[in-house]
Amino acid sequence: MVYEENVRVFLKRDLGIFAIHAGRHKKDLVAEHLDQLTIFNVDVPKIKYAEKLTTCVGKAIAACTDKSRKILTSVYLLDHLNRIAMKEIGYGQSRYWELKQIALDEFMDNFAKYQKQIGLEPAFKLVK
């Protein structure tokens, strides 16, 4: 069975919950820290699923282009406001929102690829 989930809702709200279940913080999924993620040796399906899911998210963001990765990391992993991310990246409002849409599309494609690669079950499809 495949569940559908809005990508923004997933990244803003649900990712934090899965990170907690995996014993992680969203900040741990930043590309520089991705190699240092700890995997717990437990037989609890909820924790294993959360670990796989958060690893999948981290890899999907890391696989994005530089501009997309900066936006996704700033807004969804570091919980910055859009206007702060806009200033950090250095784009005007209209260009930023355009790039954010591209970043979300890129993330959704990468997430689907890594979800299959990792074997994440039950699977879900991220939609806009």
PDB file of C-alpha atoms in Angstrom:
ATOM      1  CA  MET A   1       0.000   0.000   0.000  1.00  0.00           C
ATOM      2  CA  VAL A   2       1.279   3.461  -0.876  1.00  0.00           C
ATOM      3  CA  TYR A   3       0.295   6.459   1.222  1.00  0.00           C
ATOM      4  CA  GLU A   4       0.180   9.961  -0.253  1.00  0.00           C
ATOM      5  CA  GLU A   5       1.607  12.813   1.777  1.00  0.00           C
ATOM      6  CA  ASN A   6       1.984  16.514   1.029  1.00  0.00           C
ATOM      7  CA  VAL A   7       5.708  17.223   0.788  1.00  0.00           C
ATOM      8  CA  ARG A   8       5.555  20.488   2.753  1.00  0.00           C
ATOM      9  CA  VAL A   9       3.510  18.950   5.577  1.00  0.00           C
ATOM     10  CA  PHE A  10       5.867  15.993   5.681  1.00  0.00           C
ATOM     11  CA  LEU A  11       9.018  18.122   5.870  1.00  0.00           C
ATOM     12  CA  LYS A  12       7.645  20.726   8.298  1.00  0.00           C
ATOM     13  CA  ARG A  13       5.675  18.528  10.690  1.00  0.00           C
ATOM     14  CA  ASP A  14       6.097  14.795  10.195  1.00  0.00           C
ATOM     15  CA  LEU A  15       9.870  14.705   9.696  1.00  0.00           C
ATOM     16  CA  GLY A  16      10.427  16.035  13.219  1.00  0.00           C
ATOM     17  CA  ILE A  17       8.268  13.259  14.664  1.00  0.00           C
ATOM     18  CA  PHE A  18      10.118  10.566  12.703  1.00  0.00           C
ATOM     19  CA  ALA A  19      13.460  12.069  13.745  1.00  0.00           C
ATOM     20  CA  ILE A  20      12.432  11.843  17.412  1.00  0.00           C
ATOM     21  CA  HIS A  21      11.405   8.192  16.989  1.00  0.00           C
ATOM     22  CA  ALA A  22      14.807   7.508  15.413  1.00  0.00           C
ATOM     23  CA  GLY A  23      16.617   9.227  18.299  1.00  0.00           C
ATOM     24  CA  ARG A  24      17.775  12.051  16.049  1.00  0.00           C
ATOM     25  CA  HIS A  25      17.259  15.739  15.472  1.00  0.00           C
ATOM     26  CA  LYS A  26      16.375  17.225  12.093  1.00  0.00           C
ATOM     27  CA  LYS A  27      19.714  19.060  12.241  1.00  0.00           C
ATOM     28  CA  ASP A  28      21.461  15.662  12.175  1.00  0.00           C
ATOM     29  CA  LEU A  29      20.229  15.199   8.597  1.00  0.00           C
ATOM     30  CA  VAL A  30      22.306  18.109   7.251  1.00  0.00           C
ATOM     31  CA  ALA A  31      24.643  16.832   4.517  1.00  0.00           C
ATOM     32  CA  GLU A  32      27.812  17.441   6.575  1.00  0.00           C
ATOM     33  CA  HIS A  33      26.499  15.228   9.408  1.00  0.00           C
ATOM     34  CA  LEU A  34      24.915  12.506   7.272  1.00  0.00           C
ATOM     35  CA  ASP A  35      27.890  10.125   7.506  1.00  0.00           C
ATOM     36  CA  GLN A  36      27.825  10.354  11.303  1.00  0.00           C
ATOM     37  CA  LEU A  37      24.253   9.105  11.783  1.00  0.00           C
ATOM     38  CA  THR A  38      24.030   6.373  14.375  1.00  0.00           C
ATOM     39  CA  ILE A  39      21.972   3.269  13.695  1.00  0.00           C
ATOM     40  CA  PHE A  40      20.546   1.593  16.778  1.00  0.00           C
ATOM     41  CA  ASN A  41      20.513  -2.184  16.994  1.00  0.00           C
ATOM     42  CA  VAL A  42      16.882  -2.628  18.033  1.00  0.00           C
ATOM     43  CA  ASP A  43      14.045  -4.847  16.930  1.00  0.00           C
ATOM     44  CA  VAL A  44      11.320  -2.232  17.326  1.00  0.00           C
ATOM     45  CA  PRO A  45       9.722  -1.770  13.877  1.00  0.00           C
ATOM     46  CA  LYS A  46       8.695   1.832  14.613  1.00  0.00           C
ATOM     47  CA  ILE A  47      12.299   2.834  15.376  1.00  0.00           C
ATOM     48  CA  LYS A  48      13.776   0.940  12.414  1.00  0.00           C
ATOM     49  CA  TYR A  49      11.252   2.537  10.063  1.00  0.00           C
ATOM     50  CA  ALA A  50      11.998   6.009  11.453  1.00  0.00           C
ATOM     51  CA  GLU A  51      15.745   5.441  11.051  1.00  0.00           C
ATOM     52  CA  LYS A  52      15.332   4.341   7.432  1.00  0.00           C
ATOM     53  CA  LEU A  53      12.985   7.216   6.669  1.00  0.00           C
ATOM     54  CA  THR A  54      15.206   9.919   8.168  1.00  0.00           C
ATOM     55  CA  THR A  55      18.261   8.466   6.407  1.00  0.00           C
ATOM     56  CA  CYS A  56      16.298   8.515   3.157  1.00  0.00           C
ATOM     57  CA  VAL A  57      15.364  12.182   3.695  1.00  0.00           C
ATOM     58  CA  GLY A  58      18.965  13.137   4.483  1.00  0.00           C
ATOM     59  CA  LYS A  59      20.277  11.391   1.369  1.00  0.00           C
ATOM     60  CA  ALA A  60      17.533  12.901  -0.805  1.00  0.00           C
ATOM     61  CA  ILE A  61      18.380  16.433   0.352  1.00  0.00           C
ATOM     62  CA  ALA A  62      22.124  15.806  -0.035  1.00  0.00           C
ATOM     63  CA  ALA A  63      21.555  14.634  -3.627  1.00  0.00           C
ATOM     64  CA  CYS A  64      19.852  17.915  -4.591  1.00  0.00           C
ATOM     65  CA  THR A  65      21.654  20.719  -6.401  1.00  0.00           C
ATOM     66  CA  ASP A  66      23.454  23.286  -4.269  1.00  0.00           C
ATOM     67  CA  LYS A  67      20.702  25.930  -4.437  1.00  0.00           C
ATOM     68  CA  SER A  68      17.973  23.415  -3.664  1.00  0.00           C
ATOM     69  CA  ARG A  69      19.978  21.870  -0.838  1.00  0.00           C
ATOM     70  CA  LYS A  70      20.513  25.285   0.768  1.00  0.00           C
ATOM     71  CA  ILE A  71      16.794  26.080   0.686  1.00  0.00           C
ATOM     72  CA  LEU A  72      15.676  22.668   1.956  1.00  0.00           C
ATOM     73  CA  THR A  73      18.304  22.598   4.699  1.00  0.00           C
ATOM     74  CA  SER A  74      17.594  26.119   5.889  1.00  0.00           C
ATOM     75  CA  VAL A  75      13.794  25.929   5.898  1.00  0.00           C
ATOM     76  CA  TYR A  76      13.085  22.302   6.750  1.00  0.00           C
ATOM     77  CA  LEU A  77      16.089  20.994   8.700  1.00  0.00           C
ATOM     78  CA  LEU A  78      17.196  24.127  10.538  1.00  0.00           C
ATOM     79  CA  ASP A  79      13.623  25.497  10.853  1.00  0.00           C
ATOM     80  CA  HIS A  80      14.465  28.983   9.583  1.00  0.00           C
ATOM     81  CA  LEU A  81      11.669  31.207   8.349  1.00  0.00           C
ATOM     82  CA  ASN A  82      11.400  31.627   4.577  1.00  0.00           C
ATOM     83  CA  ARG A  83      12.409  35.283   4.763  1.00  0.00           C
ATOM     84  CA  ILE A  84      15.567  34.376   6.702  1.00  0.00           C
ATOM     85  CA  ALA A  85      16.418  31.643   4.204  1.00  0.00           C
ATOM     86  CA  MET A  86      15.788  34.134   1.408  1.00  0.00           C
ATOM     87  CA  LYS A  87      18.364  36.523   2.905  1.00  0.00           C
ATOM     88  CA  GLU A  88      20.889  33.731   3.543  1.00  0.00           C
ATOM     89  CA  ILE A  89      20.696  32.541  -0.035  1.00  0.00           C
ATOM     90  CA  GLY A  90      20.634  36.054  -1.431  1.00  0.00           C
ATOM     91  CA  TYR A  91      17.656  35.965  -3.779  1.00  0.00           C
ATOM     92  CA  GLY A  92      14.677  38.251  -4.113  1.00  0.00           C
ATOM     93  CA  GLN A  93      11.236  37.095  -3.112  1.00  0.00           C
ATOM     94  CA  SER A  94       9.925  35.952  -6.498  1.00  0.00           C
ATOM     95  CA  ARG A  95      13.154  34.140  -7.449  1.00  0.00           C
ATOM     96  CA  TYR A  96      13.315  32.466  -4.041  1.00  0.00           C
ATOM     97  CA  TRP A  97       9.770  31.065  -4.317  1.00  0.00           C
ATOM     98  CA  GLU A  98      10.529  29.822  -7.815  1.00  0.00           C
ATOM     99  CA  LEU A  99      13.684  28.086  -6.574  1.00  0.00           C
ATOM    100  CA  LYS A 100      11.812  26.634  -3.605  1.00  0.00           C
ATOM    101  CA  GLN A 101       9.322  24.945  -5.941  1.00  0.00           C
ATOM    102  CA  ILE A 102      12.211  23.524  -7.958  1.00  0.00           C
ATOM    103  CA  ALA A 103      13.857  22.343  -4.717  1.00  0.00           C
ATOM    104  CA  LEU A 104      10.685  20.559  -3.589  1.00  0.00           C
ATOM    105  CA  ASP A 105      10.340  18.837  -6.979  1.00  0.00           C
ATOM    106  CA  GLU A 106      13.975  17.771  -6.868  1.00  0.00           C
ATOM    107  CA  PHE A 107      13.584  16.474  -3.317  1.00  0.00           C
ATOM    108  CA  MET A 108      10.473  14.469  -4.229  1.00  0.00           C
ATOM    109  CA  ASP A 109      12.302  12.785  -7.128  1.00  0.00           C
ATOM    110  CA  ASN A 110      15.364  11.995  -5.004  1.00  0.00           C
ATOM    111  CA  PHE A 111      13.209  10.766  -2.110  1.00  0.00           C
ATOM    112  CA  ALA A 112      11.367   8.329  -4.389  1.00  0.00           C
ATOM    113  CA  LYS A 113      14.698   7.024  -5.706  1.00  0.00           C
ATOM    114  CA  TYR A 114      16.230   6.493  -2.251  1.00  0.00           C
ATOM    115  CA  GLN A 115      12.987   5.073  -0.880  1.00  0.00           C
ATOM    116  CA  LYS A 116      13.206   2.257  -3.449  1.00  0.00           C
ATOM    117  CA  GLN A 117      16.942   1.849  -2.892  1.00  0.00           C
ATOM    118  CA  ILE A 118      16.614   1.566   0.902  1.00  0.00           C
ATOM    119  CA  GLY A 119      13.499  -0.588   0.675  1.00  0.00           C
ATOM    120  CA  LEU A 120      11.273   1.610   2.807  1.00  0.00           C
ATOM    121  CA  GLU A 121       8.000  -0.195   3.574  1.00  0.00           C
ATOM    122  CA  PRO A 122       5.241   0.888   3.861  1.00  0.00           C
ATOM    123  CA  ALA A 123       6.094   3.311   1.118  1.00  0.00           C
ATOM    124  CA  PHE A 124       4.489   6.654   0.543  1.00  0.00           C
ATOM    125  CA  LYS A 125       4.433   9.112  -2.284  1.00  0.00           C
ATOM    126  CA  LEU A 126       5.178  12.765  -1.670  1.00  0.00           C
ATOM    127  CA  VAL A 127       2.866  15.100  -3.590  1.00  0.00           C
ATOM    128  CA  LYS A 128       2.477  18.862  -3.857  1.00  0.00           C
TER     129      LYS A 128
END
